[in-house]
Amino acid sequence: MPIGRPANELPPLSQDEILRYSRHLIIPEVGVEGQRRLKAARVLMVGAGGLGSPIGLYLAAAGVGRLGIVEFDVVDATNLQRQVLHGTKDVGRKKVESARDRIRDLNPHVEVVAHEAWLTSENALEIIRDYDLVVDGTDNFATRYLVNDACVLLGKPNVYGSIYRFEGQSTVFCTDEGPCYRCLYPEPPPPGLVPSCAEGGVLGILPGLVGLVQATETVKLIAGIGEPLVGRLLLVDALGMQFRTVKLRRDPRCPACGTREIKELIDYQQFCGIRGGEDETAGVPVLTVAELDERRRGGADLDLVDVREPHEWDIGRIEGARLAPLSSFADALRTFDSARDVVLYCKSGVRSAKAVRQLQEAGFKRVWNLEGGILRWSEEIDPTVPRY
Amino acid sequence: MPVTLRLPAVLAKAAGGKTVHEARGATVGEVVGDVAGRFPELGPRLRDAKGEPYPYVIFYLDDEDIRFQQGFATPVPDGAEIVVVPAIAGG
Ligand SMILES: [Zn+2]
């Protein structure tokens, strides 16, 4: 069953559109009716980043009539390795604007609706209500639970994809019979356990693979063809290049789609255990990059320690530092001298705060965390240290 | 005949760098315990302090979710494959 309007209410195709979509029109499973369904379809993309890029490009090319994009972020140079919707000239621009320009160039028949905002419990129902389905290309657990609950409440399919390093997952949630995100993952991992792509990295091609699975499922749902990825979770392993599906079941105890005890959107930051964001570094003695610079210029004898991983050390380091990765920090404790001042740094200051705590627990008193990490050192003191 | 425990790449570092492990055990919990016993760092990533699965790390026995069977007590047939799927959120 295709989603959207009955066949007699579908918009006609212009001659331009018939030519543009001719390779669709000559597939019997799509045909003129399928293309008119695509034209009538209203799809909301949440996120115009790694997953959103291939999703947006291919859905626009395929002729989806209205493409909504929820995104508040700005294009950053570190996005370009995978976010092919944006170009080098767009660095610093709003992603929704960059996306709109690119899609307009690709297919002027597509109406792009830019929602320049973060999706929140306050605006989600209002935004999603006007669309036929949602494609989830967000990058955090809180928004994924929010998208799920809003889709369950409104009865909209949620075409899901997520990625980390070399692996991805995709499925279609929130259909009439199928399971929802909460049926699969009733609770999120505690904050900090699963690193984001910004912290842990991602193979740039991977969101292309997984995003195009989502785009494919979206087109199938709209045209009502094939076997949708409902009740099956596709696992993508780019290193082994293996694709497998495992069975998903609707959980009758699910508070969203089962018992339906979730009747309105909740506070998803709280649900995901996110309090202040900077919590992990709270109470740890800090040294600013300016203070460190001044003390080094003054010839102070201090032990500057980089707690990042060796592959990050290879990208760049603060001169005079030594490496003691947090992952094996316990083994490195004996290399510290409690009589010397110790300054620890990592990329942005979170991991090094943990290392400071470990040293404090081991009895060290003269230990400081370099505030803002090597990124701030690069910004404010030594721009020859590469940002990453 | 041993069974296979297949980990995601993200957990391989805690498991000697390998994603595929041969293991023994009559139940899913025993198989998990067998591999976790070899890699102390891996254990806490697969089960909580009480030895129960986390709500964000899902185990599939021959592609079926063990939560809809008997959880860690689900019997494991010879030659079975257990796939570990943790929640990820990147996009
Ligand atoms: Zn559910």
Tab-separated table of C-alpha atoms and ligand atoms in Angstrom:
chain	number	residue	atom	x	y	z
A	1	MET	CA	0.000	0.000	0.000
A	2	PRO	CA	1.539	3.317	-1.052
A	3	ILE	CA	1.334	6.148	1.423
A	4	GLY	CA	-0.279	9.467	0.584
A	5	ARG	CA	-3.248	10.395	-1.577
A	6	PRO	CA	-5.616	8.185	-3.606
A	7	ALA	CA	-4.606	7.715	-7.271
A	8	ASN	CA	-7.254	10.083	-8.649
A	9	GLU	CA	-5.963	12.971	-6.531
A	10	LEU	CA	-2.327	12.738	-7.622
A	11	PRO	CA	-0.826	15.753	-9.407
A	12	PRO	CA	-0.134	15.442	-13.160
A	13	LEU	CA	3.411	15.471	-14.578
A	14	SER	CA	4.529	18.267	-16.894
A	15	GLN	CA	6.348	17.504	-20.153
A	16	ASP	CA	9.619	18.559	-18.512
A	17	GLU	CA	8.996	16.155	-15.677
A	18	ILE	CA	8.069	13.303	-18.019
A	19	LEU	CA	11.423	13.736	-19.779
A	20	ARG	CA	13.403	14.104	-16.560
A	21	TYR	CA	11.880	11.038	-14.930
A	22	SER	CA	11.715	8.877	-18.069
A	23	ARG	CA	13.969	6.169	-16.613
A	24	HIS	CA	11.479	5.801	-13.780
A	25	LEU	CA	8.438	5.914	-16.024
A	26	ILE	CA	9.627	2.960	-18.083
A	27	ILE	CA	9.949	0.719	-15.012
A	28	PRO	CA	6.518	-0.909	-14.712
A	29	GLU	CA	6.725	-0.985	-10.872
A	30	VAL	CA	7.097	2.798	-10.757
A	31	GLY	CA	5.473	4.088	-13.936
A	32	VAL	CA	3.502	7.305	-14.234
A	33	GLU	CA	1.456	6.606	-11.112
A	34	GLY	CA	4.561	5.953	-8.993
A	35	GLN	CA	6.179	9.141	-10.250
A	36	ARG	CA	3.017	11.110	-9.495
A	37	ARG	CA	3.085	9.585	-6.017
A	38	LEU	CA	6.640	10.802	-5.586
A	39	LYS	CA	5.585	14.255	-6.742
A	40	ALA	CA	2.695	14.295	-4.257
A	41	ALA	CA	4.906	13.072	-1.413
A	42	ARG	CA	5.977	15.281	1.473
A	43	VAL	CA	9.104	13.955	3.158
A	44	LEU	CA	10.738	15.445	6.230
A	45	MET	CA	14.471	14.952	6.642
A	46	VAL	CA	15.678	15.447	10.185
A	47	GLY	CA	19.310	16.426	9.753
A	48	ALA	CA	21.207	17.518	6.642
A	49	GLY	CA	24.536	16.010	7.638
A	50	GLY	CA	26.201	12.691	6.789
A	51	LEU	CA	23.030	10.645	6.304
A	52	GLY	CA	20.923	13.620	5.223
A	53	SER	CA	23.269	14.452	2.352
A	54	PRO	CA	22.733	11.361	0.184
A	55	ILE	CA	19.096	11.168	1.314
A	56	GLY	CA	18.427	14.750	0.220
A	57	LEU	CA	20.301	14.491	-3.056
A	58	TYR	CA	18.701	11.237	-4.192
A	59	LEU	CA	15.159	11.982	-3.005
A	60	ALA	CA	15.337	15.324	-4.801
A	61	ALA	CA	16.675	13.696	-7.959
A	62	ALA	CA	13.956	11.040	-7.743
A	63	GLY	CA	11.297	13.741	-7.767
A	64	VAL	CA	9.910	13.870	-4.231
A	65	GLY	CA	7.594	16.879	-4.416
A	66	ARG	CA	8.206	18.478	-1.068
A	67	LEU	CA	11.350	17.961	0.944
A	68	GLY	CA	11.407	19.458	4.442
A	69	ILE	CA	14.783	19.818	6.131
A	70	VAL	CA	15.181	20.330	9.869
A	71	GLU	CA	18.710	21.510	10.600
A	72	PHE	CA	20.222	24.312	12.640
A	73	ASP	CA	23.887	23.615	12.048
A	74	VAL	CA	26.414	25.520	9.962
A	75	VAL	CA	28.703	23.852	7.389
A	76	ASP	CA	32.129	23.129	8.874
A	77	ALA	CA	35.257	22.041	6.999
A	78	THR	CA	35.255	18.736	8.922
A	79	ASN	CA	31.797	17.940	7.424
A	80	LEU	CA	32.985	17.845	3.824
A	81	GLN	CA	34.602	14.396	4.057
A	82	ARG	CA	31.072	12.889	3.994
A	83	GLN	CA	28.364	15.569	3.780
A	84	VAL	CA	28.211	15.745	-0.020
A	85	LEU	CA	25.174	18.012	-0.014
A	86	HIS	CA	27.509	20.880	0.933
A	87	GLY	CA	30.556	22.173	-0.901
A	88	THR	CA	33.795	23.897	-0.015
A	89	LYS	CA	32.267	27.269	-0.887
A	90	ASP	CA	29.520	26.638	1.705
A	91	VAL	CA	31.794	26.433	4.761
A	92	GLY	CA	30.350	28.836	7.325
A	93	ARG	CA	26.881	28.908	5.702
A	94	LYS	CA	23.736	27.533	7.261
A	95	LYS	CA	23.236	23.928	6.183
A	96	VAL	CA	19.572	24.467	5.319
A	97	GLU	CA	20.558	27.241	2.895
A	98	SER	CA	23.396	25.288	1.360
A	99	ALA	CA	21.085	22.263	1.004
A	100	ARG	CA	18.316	24.332	-0.580
A	101	ASP	CA	20.678	25.808	-3.179
A	102	ARG	CA	22.149	22.441	-4.072
A	103	ILE	CA	18.745	20.753	-4.357
A	104	ARG	CA	17.324	23.629	-6.415
A	105	ASP	CA	20.185	23.159	-8.862
A	106	LEU	CA	19.692	19.396	-8.932
A	107	ASN	CA	15.921	19.476	-9.439
A	108	PRO	CA	13.936	22.731	-9.578
A	109	HIS	CA	10.672	20.772	-9.450
A	110	VAL	CA	11.284	19.982	-5.780
A	111	GLU	CA	9.934	22.349	-3.173
A	112	VAL	CA	12.425	22.599	-0.314
A	113	VAL	CA	11.013	23.694	3.038
A	114	ALA	CA	13.779	24.832	5.372
A	115	HIS	CA	13.080	24.423	9.075
A	116	GLU	CA	16.007	26.264	10.538
A	117	ALA	CA	15.770	24.933	14.082
A	118	TRP	CA	16.725	22.018	16.260
A	119	LEU	CA	13.875	19.555	16.546
A	120	THR	CA	12.518	19.836	20.113
A	121	SER	CA	9.590	18.547	22.145
A	122	GLU	CA	8.015	21.969	21.603
A	123	ASN	CA	8.155	22.086	17.799
A	124	ALA	CA	8.336	18.415	16.672
A	125	LEU	CA	4.613	17.613	16.380
A	126	GLU	CA	3.908	20.914	14.658
A	127	ILE	CA	6.660	20.345	12.081
A	128	ILE	CA	6.152	16.617	11.440
A	129	ARG	CA	2.339	16.868	11.167
A	130	ASP	CA	2.528	18.309	7.626
A	131	TYR	CA	4.593	15.440	6.180
A	132	ASP	CA	3.820	11.897	5.026
A	133	LEU	CA	6.960	10.351	6.475
A	134	VAL	CA	10.126	11.201	8.340
A	135	VAL	CA	13.707	10.212	7.524
A	136	ASP	CA	15.848	10.207	10.647
A	137	GLY	CA	19.388	11.342	9.922
A	138	THR	CA	20.143	12.902	13.283
A	139	ASP	CA	23.318	12.363	15.260
A	140	ASN	CA	22.249	11.892	18.873
A	141	PHE	CA	20.104	9.616	21.013
A	142	ALA	CA	17.843	12.335	22.436
A	143	THR	CA	16.636	13.452	18.999
A	144	ARG	CA	16.173	9.858	17.876
A	145	TYR	CA	13.781	9.132	20.772
A	146	LEU	CA	12.038	12.441	20.063
A	147	VAL	CA	11.576	11.633	16.350
A	148	ASN	CA	10.320	8.149	17.269
A	149	ASP	CA	7.752	9.263	19.814
A	150	ALA	CA	6.478	12.055	17.571
A	151	CYS	CA	6.131	9.583	14.674
A	152	VAL	CA	4.239	7.092	16.879
A	153	LEU	CA	1.913	9.828	18.164
A	154	LEU	CA	1.224	11.136	14.653
A	155	GLY	CA	1.206	7.743	12.904
A	156	LYS	CA	4.011	8.625	10.455
A	157	PRO	CA	6.581	6.058	9.253
A	158	ASN	CA	10.125	6.763	10.489
A	159	VAL	CA	12.866	5.680	8.094
A	160	TYR	CA	15.778	5.139	10.449
A	161	GLY	CA	19.523	5.006	9.915
A	162	SER	CA	22.510	5.403	12.205
A	163	ILE	CA	26.239	5.021	11.792
A	164	TYR	CA	29.475	4.762	13.741
A	165	ARG	CA	32.976	4.379	12.293
A	166	PHE	CA	32.542	1.429	9.884
A	167	GLU	CA	29.112	0.155	10.834
A	168	GLY	CA	25.540	1.188	10.292
A	169	GLN	CA	21.960	0.213	11.067
A	170	SER	CA	18.766	0.904	9.167
A	171	THR	CA	15.097	-0.030	9.396
A	172	VAL	CA	11.613	1.431	9.020
A	173	PHE	CA	9.906	2.156	12.327
A	174	CYS	CA	6.422	3.321	13.266
A	175	THR	CA	4.323	1.706	10.545
A	176	ASP	CA	0.854	0.392	11.391
A	177	GLU	CA	2.056	-3.112	12.232
A	178	GLY	CA	5.798	-2.699	12.746
A	179	PRO	CA	7.941	-1.977	15.799
A	180	CYS	CA	9.252	1.419	16.878
A	181	TYR	CA	12.672	2.609	18.038
A	182	ARG	CA	11.751	2.012	21.671
A	183	CYS	CA	10.787	-1.605	20.894
A	184	LEU	CA	14.404	-2.075	19.761
A	185	TYR	CA	16.198	0.116	22.311
A	186	PRO	CA	13.962	0.762	25.354
A	187	GLU	CA	16.633	2.948	26.949
A	188	PRO	CA	19.630	4.896	25.643
A	189	PRO	CA	23.184	4.160	26.766
A	190	PRO	CA	24.483	6.456	29.492
A	191	PRO	CA	25.966	9.690	28.104
A	192	GLY	CA	29.600	9.334	27.106
A	193	LEU	CA	29.535	5.540	26.609
A	194	VAL	CA	28.924	5.653	22.850
A	195	PRO	CA	31.066	8.321	21.219
A	196	SER	CA	29.557	10.540	18.522
A	197	CYS	CA	31.029	10.645	15.008
A	198	ALA	CA	32.729	13.916	16.018
A	199	GLU	CA	34.465	12.119	18.889
A	200	GLY	CA	34.971	8.651	17.463
A	201	GLY	CA	35.154	9.311	13.747
A	202	VAL	CA	33.263	7.802	10.826
A	203	LEU	CA	34.340	6.444	7.454
A	204	GLY	CA	33.147	9.155	5.071
A	205	ILE	CA	31.548	6.714	2.650
A	206	LEU	CA	29.499	4.912	5.311
A	207	PRO	CA	26.697	7.525	5.567
A	208	GLY	CA	26.454	7.231	1.778
A	209	LEU	CA	25.769	3.499	2.062
A	210	VAL	CA	23.313	3.766	4.941
A	211	GLY	CA	21.653	7.019	3.795
A	212	LEU	CA	20.904	5.472	0.415
A	213	VAL	CA	19.298	2.485	2.123
A	214	GLN	CA	17.039	5.030	3.844
A	215	ALA	CA	16.363	6.864	0.570
A	216	THR	CA	15.551	3.553	-1.136
A	217	GLU	CA	13.098	2.615	1.619
A	218	THR	CA	11.507	6.053	1.383
A	219	VAL	CA	10.911	5.723	-2.355
A	220	LYS	CA	9.523	2.191	-1.889
A	221	LEU	CA	7.109	3.343	0.814
A	222	ILE	CA	5.904	6.250	-1.313
A	223	ALA	CA	5.450	4.146	-4.444
A	224	GLY	CA	4.110	1.175	-2.485
A	225	ILE	CA	6.513	-1.282	-4.078
A	226	GLY	CA	8.720	-4.120	-2.850
A	227	GLU	CA	9.224	-5.419	0.670
A	228	PRO	CA	9.751	-2.542	3.061
A	229	LEU	CA	12.440	-2.863	5.746
A	230	VAL	CA	9.757	-3.230	8.433
A	231	GLY	CA	10.367	-5.707	11.246
A	232	ARG	CA	13.939	-6.209	10.054
A	233	LEU	CA	17.052	-4.344	11.176
A	234	LEU	CA	19.692	-4.101	8.466
A	235	LEU	CA	23.236	-4.230	9.838
A	236	VAL	CA	25.913	-2.828	7.535
A	237	ASP	CA	29.547	-3.749	8.154
A	238	ALA	CA	31.719	-1.813	5.732
A	239	LEU	CA	34.991	-3.431	6.844
A	240	GLY	CA	33.783	-6.983	6.301
A	241	MET	CA	31.408	-5.680	3.579
A	242	GLN	CA	28.624	-7.751	4.998
A	243	PHE	CA	24.962	-6.862	5.079
A	244	ARG	CA	22.679	-8.891	7.302
A	245	THR	CA	19.205	-8.450	8.704
A	246	VAL	CA	17.990	-9.511	12.122
A	247	LYS	CA	14.356	-9.754	13.144
A	248	LEU	CA	12.655	-6.893	14.948
A	249	ARG	CA	9.455	-7.418	16.838
A	250	ARG	CA	6.894	-5.048	18.181
A	251	ASP	CA	7.071	-5.146	21.972
A	252	PRO	CA	3.600	-5.190	23.551
A	253	ARG	CA	5.174	-3.572	26.653
A	254	CYS	CA	6.631	-0.687	24.616
A	255	PRO	CA	5.457	2.557	26.265
A	256	ALA	CA	5.229	4.284	22.868
A	257	CYS	CA	3.605	1.841	20.419
A	258	GLY	CA	2.560	-0.950	22.821
A	259	THR	CA	0.848	0.265	25.992
A	260	ARG	CA	0.742	3.800	24.529
A	261	GLU	CA	1.410	5.295	27.954
A	262	ILE	CA	3.509	7.974	26.239
A	263	LYS	CA	0.733	10.367	25.273
A	264	GLU	CA	2.847	13.462	24.715
A	265	LEU	CA	6.477	14.321	24.069
A	266	ILE	CA	8.764	14.308	27.102
A	267	ASP	CA	12.098	15.922	28.047
A	268	TYR	CA	14.478	13.849	25.912
A	269	GLN	CA	17.650	15.432	27.246
A	270	GLN	CA	16.642	14.276	30.702
A	271	PHE	CA	15.567	10.850	29.380
A	272	CYS	CA	19.046	10.454	27.903
A	273	GLY	CA	20.692	11.528	31.152
A	274	ILE	CA	22.134	14.719	29.708
A	275	ARG	CA	22.344	17.342	32.414
A	276	GLY	CA	24.737	20.207	31.831
A	277	GLY	CA	26.988	18.876	29.085
A	278	GLU	CA	30.183	20.020	30.805
A	279	ASP	CA	29.460	17.859	33.852
A	280	GLU	CA	32.391	15.523	33.363
A	281	THR	CA	34.908	18.320	33.747
A	282	ALA	CA	33.182	19.997	36.721
A	283	GLY	CA	35.355	20.470	39.815
A	284	VAL	CA	38.614	19.521	38.074
A	285	PRO	CA	41.418	22.105	38.517
A	286	VAL	CA	42.063	23.842	35.211
A	287	LEU	CA	44.811	25.759	33.508
A	288	THR	CA	43.900	27.986	30.559
A	289	VAL	CA	45.921	27.790	27.360
A	290	ALA	CA	47.173	31.347	28.011
A	291	GLU	CA	48.367	30.354	31.489
A	292	LEU	CA	50.131	27.283	30.119
A	293	ASP	CA	51.802	29.368	27.421
A	294	GLU	CA	52.958	31.938	29.993
A	295	ARG	CA	54.338	29.305	32.370
A	296	ARG	CA	56.245	27.584	29.592
A	297	ARG	CA	57.707	30.888	28.389
A	298	GLY	CA	58.742	31.546	32.003
A	299	GLY	CA	60.724	28.291	31.914
A	300	ALA	CA	58.498	26.451	34.408
A	301	ASP	CA	59.331	22.784	34.876
A	302	LEU	CA	56.135	20.937	34.191
A	303	ASP	CA	55.115	17.555	32.873
A	304	LEU	CA	52.814	18.145	29.887
A	305	VAL	CA	50.923	14.962	29.084
A	306	ASP	CA	48.736	14.180	26.069
A	307	VAL	CA	46.095	11.582	26.990
A	308	ARG	CA	44.692	11.132	23.464
A	309	GLU	CA	45.178	7.978	21.400
A	310	PRO	CA	48.320	7.460	19.273
A	311	HIS	CA	46.407	8.027	15.992
A	312	GLU	CA	45.387	11.477	17.277
A	313	TRP	CA	48.934	12.209	18.459
A	314	ASP	CA	50.033	11.529	14.860
A	315	ILE	CA	47.736	14.319	13.618
A	316	GLY	CA	49.473	16.912	15.783
A	317	ARG	CA	50.564	17.675	19.338
A	318	ILE	CA	51.687	20.445	21.648
A	319	GLU	CA	55.458	20.708	21.495
A	320	GLY	CA	57.213	19.215	24.507
A	321	ALA	CA	54.335	16.958	25.486
A	322	ARG	CA	54.551	13.218	26.047
A	323	LEU	CA	51.873	10.649	25.234
A	324	ALA	CA	49.977	8.603	27.853
A	325	PRO	CA	46.621	7.525	26.333
A	326	LEU	CA	43.608	7.502	28.647
A	327	SER	CA	42.720	3.976	27.459
A	328	SER	CA	45.806	2.593	29.232
A	329	PHE	CA	46.293	5.382	31.755
A	330	ALA	CA	46.405	3.094	34.779
A	331	ASP	CA	49.589	1.502	33.404
A	332	ALA	CA	51.173	4.944	32.955
A	333	LEU	CA	50.622	6.115	36.539
A	334	ARG	CA	54.130	5.014	37.589
A	335	THR	CA	55.651	7.398	34.997
A	336	PHE	CA	54.368	10.425	36.964
A	337	ASP	CA	56.392	12.321	39.564
A	338	SER	CA	54.248	13.749	42.376
A	339	ALA	CA	56.838	16.473	43.033
A	340	ARG	CA	56.343	17.986	39.564
A	341	ASP	CA	53.428	20.026	38.235
A	342	VAL	CA	51.410	17.922	35.789
A	343	VAL	CA	49.240	19.394	33.031
A	344	LEU	CA	47.024	17.013	31.049
A	345	TYR	CA	45.315	17.661	27.739
A	346	CYS	CA	43.207	15.863	25.150
A	347	LYS	CA	41.223	17.100	22.144
A	348	SER	CA	38.724	19.301	23.986
A	349	GLY	CA	39.281	18.684	27.714
A	350	VAL	CA	36.805	15.930	28.602
A	351	ARG	CA	39.098	12.893	28.524
A	352	SER	CA	41.929	14.750	30.224
A	353	ALA	CA	39.520	15.677	33.049
A	354	LYS	CA	39.006	11.947	33.638
A	355	ALA	CA	42.779	11.452	33.689
A	356	VAL	CA	43.154	14.308	36.213
A	357	ARG	CA	40.637	12.528	38.449
A	358	GLN	CA	42.599	9.266	38.173
A	359	LEU	CA	45.796	11.029	39.208
A	360	GLN	CA	44.012	12.747	42.092
A	361	GLU	CA	42.662	9.393	43.265
A	362	ALA	CA	46.232	8.064	43.136
A	363	GLY	CA	47.263	10.858	45.521
A	364	PHE	CA	48.665	13.463	43.119
A	365	LYS	CA	47.985	17.032	44.218
A	366	ARG	CA	49.679	19.219	41.596
A	367	VAL	CA	47.561	18.238	38.569
A	368	TRP	CA	45.705	20.502	36.126
A	369	ASN	CA	43.432	19.992	33.135
A	370	LEU	CA	44.187	22.125	30.079
A	371	GLU	CA	40.890	23.904	29.434
A	372	GLY	CA	39.563	23.408	25.894
A	373	GLY	CA	42.336	20.954	25.034
A	374	ILE	CA	44.528	21.014	21.962
A	375	LEU	CA	41.726	22.605	19.922
A	376	ARG	CA	41.822	25.730	22.079
A	377	TRP	CA	45.641	25.692	22.074
A	378	SER	CA	45.461	25.749	18.257
A	379	GLU	CA	42.846	28.520	18.271
A	380	GLU	CA	44.480	30.859	20.754
A	381	ILE	CA	48.189	30.068	21.012
A	382	ASP	CA	49.675	28.077	18.156
A	383	PRO	CA	47.691	27.964	14.889
A	384	THR	CA	50.304	25.642	13.324
A	385	VAL	CA	48.812	22.817	15.436
A	386	PRO	CA	46.169	21.267	13.130
A	387	ARG	CA	42.485	21.230	14.098
A	388	TYR	CA	40.620	17.993	13.482
B	1	MET	CA	30.442	-27.917	18.320
B	2	PRO	CA	31.304	-24.397	19.392
B	3	VAL	CA	29.117	-21.388	18.669
B	4	THR	CA	30.124	-18.032	17.221
B	5	LEU	CA	29.833	-14.692	18.990
B	6	ARG	CA	29.996	-11.794	16.548
B	7	LEU	CA	30.856	-8.373	18.002
B	8	PRO	CA	30.581	-4.977	16.330
B	9	ALA	CA	33.911	-3.388	15.357
B	10	VAL	CA	33.445	-0.819	18.124
B	11	LEU	CA	33.796	-3.569	20.759
B	12	ALA	CA	36.664	-5.400	19.050
B	13	LYS	CA	39.268	-3.301	20.841
B	14	ALA	CA	38.046	-4.657	24.169
B	15	ALA	CA	38.150	-8.205	22.747
B	16	GLY	CA	41.719	-8.589	21.564
B	17	GLY	CA	41.043	-6.770	18.284
B	18	LYS	CA	38.735	-9.496	16.971
B	19	THR	CA	35.062	-9.253	16.064
B	20	VAL	CA	34.389	-12.998	15.625
B	21	HIS	CA	34.895	-15.327	18.593
B	22	GLU	CA	34.388	-19.048	18.932
B	23	ALA	CA	32.866	-19.873	22.280
B	24	ARG	CA	31.150	-22.563	24.279
B	25	GLY	CA	28.064	-22.542	26.438
B	26	ALA	CA	24.603	-24.060	26.717
B	27	THR	CA	22.849	-20.684	26.942
B	28	VAL	CA	23.421	-17.236	25.480
B	29	GLY	CA	24.504	-16.051	28.927
B	30	GLU	CA	27.115	-18.829	29.173
B	31	VAL	CA	28.501	-18.036	25.721
B	32	VAL	CA	28.753	-14.350	26.631
B	33	GLY	CA	30.406	-15.331	29.922
B	34	ASP	CA	32.909	-17.566	28.108
B	35	VAL	CA	34.125	-14.754	25.850
B	36	ALA	CA	33.920	-12.099	28.578
B	37	GLY	CA	36.065	-14.363	30.779
B	38	ARG	CA	38.854	-14.199	28.214
B	39	PHE	CA	38.664	-10.395	27.867
B	40	PRO	CA	38.014	-8.667	31.209
B	41	GLU	CA	37.481	-5.283	29.509
B	42	LEU	CA	34.707	-6.719	27.328
B	43	GLY	CA	32.476	-8.093	30.112
B	44	PRO	CA	31.103	-4.769	31.386
B	45	ARG	CA	30.344	-3.674	27.814
B	46	LEU	CA	28.038	-6.680	27.301
B	47	ARG	CA	26.233	-7.072	30.634
B	48	ASP	CA	25.574	-5.086	33.776
B	49	ALA	CA	26.882	-5.689	37.305
B	50	LYS	CA	24.105	-8.214	37.922
B	51	GLY	CA	25.051	-10.129	34.790
B	52	GLU	CA	21.941	-9.007	32.904
B	53	PRO	CA	21.871	-7.523	29.387
B	54	TYR	CA	21.638	-3.741	28.983
B	55	PRO	CA	18.576	-2.228	27.254
B	56	TYR	CA	20.931	-0.711	24.643
B	57	VAL	CA	23.004	-3.795	23.719
B	58	ILE	CA	20.825	-6.355	21.952
B	59	PHE	CA	21.678	-10.027	21.405
B	60	TYR	CA	20.403	-11.940	18.393
B	61	LEU	CA	20.586	-15.732	18.397
B	62	ASP	CA	20.452	-16.867	14.766
B	63	ASP	CA	18.891	-13.498	13.915
B	64	GLU	CA	16.170	-13.695	16.603
B	65	ASP	CA	16.081	-11.230	19.513
B	66	ILE	CA	16.711	-13.150	22.764
B	67	ARG	CA	14.437	-10.768	24.694
B	68	PHE	CA	11.471	-12.447	22.998
B	69	GLN	CA	12.854	-15.844	24.060
B	70	GLN	CA	14.384	-16.475	27.478
B	71	GLY	CA	16.978	-13.705	27.571
B	72	PHE	CA	20.414	-14.902	28.652
B	73	ALA	CA	18.822	-18.249	29.652
B	74	THR	CA	17.902	-18.959	25.999
B	75	PRO	CA	19.410	-22.347	25.001
B	76	VAL	CA	22.013	-22.195	22.248
B	77	PRO	CA	21.997	-24.917	19.585
B	78	ASP	CA	25.297	-26.294	18.263
B	79	GLY	CA	26.873	-24.120	15.598
B	80	ALA	CA	24.604	-21.170	16.365
B	81	GLU	CA	25.618	-17.585	15.788
B	82	ILE	CA	25.059	-14.808	18.316
B	83	VAL	CA	25.237	-11.251	17.001
B	84	VAL	CA	25.731	-8.340	19.390
B	85	VAL	CA	24.084	-5.080	18.300
B	86	PRO	CA	24.727	-1.979	20.430
B	87	ALA	CA	22.764	1.228	19.979
B	88	ILE	CA	24.629	3.813	17.920
B	89	ALA	CA	23.375	7.268	17.063
B	90	GLY	CA	25.777	8.831	14.564
B	91	GLY	CA	24.419	10.439	11.468
C	1	ZN	ZN	7.479	0.478	20.248
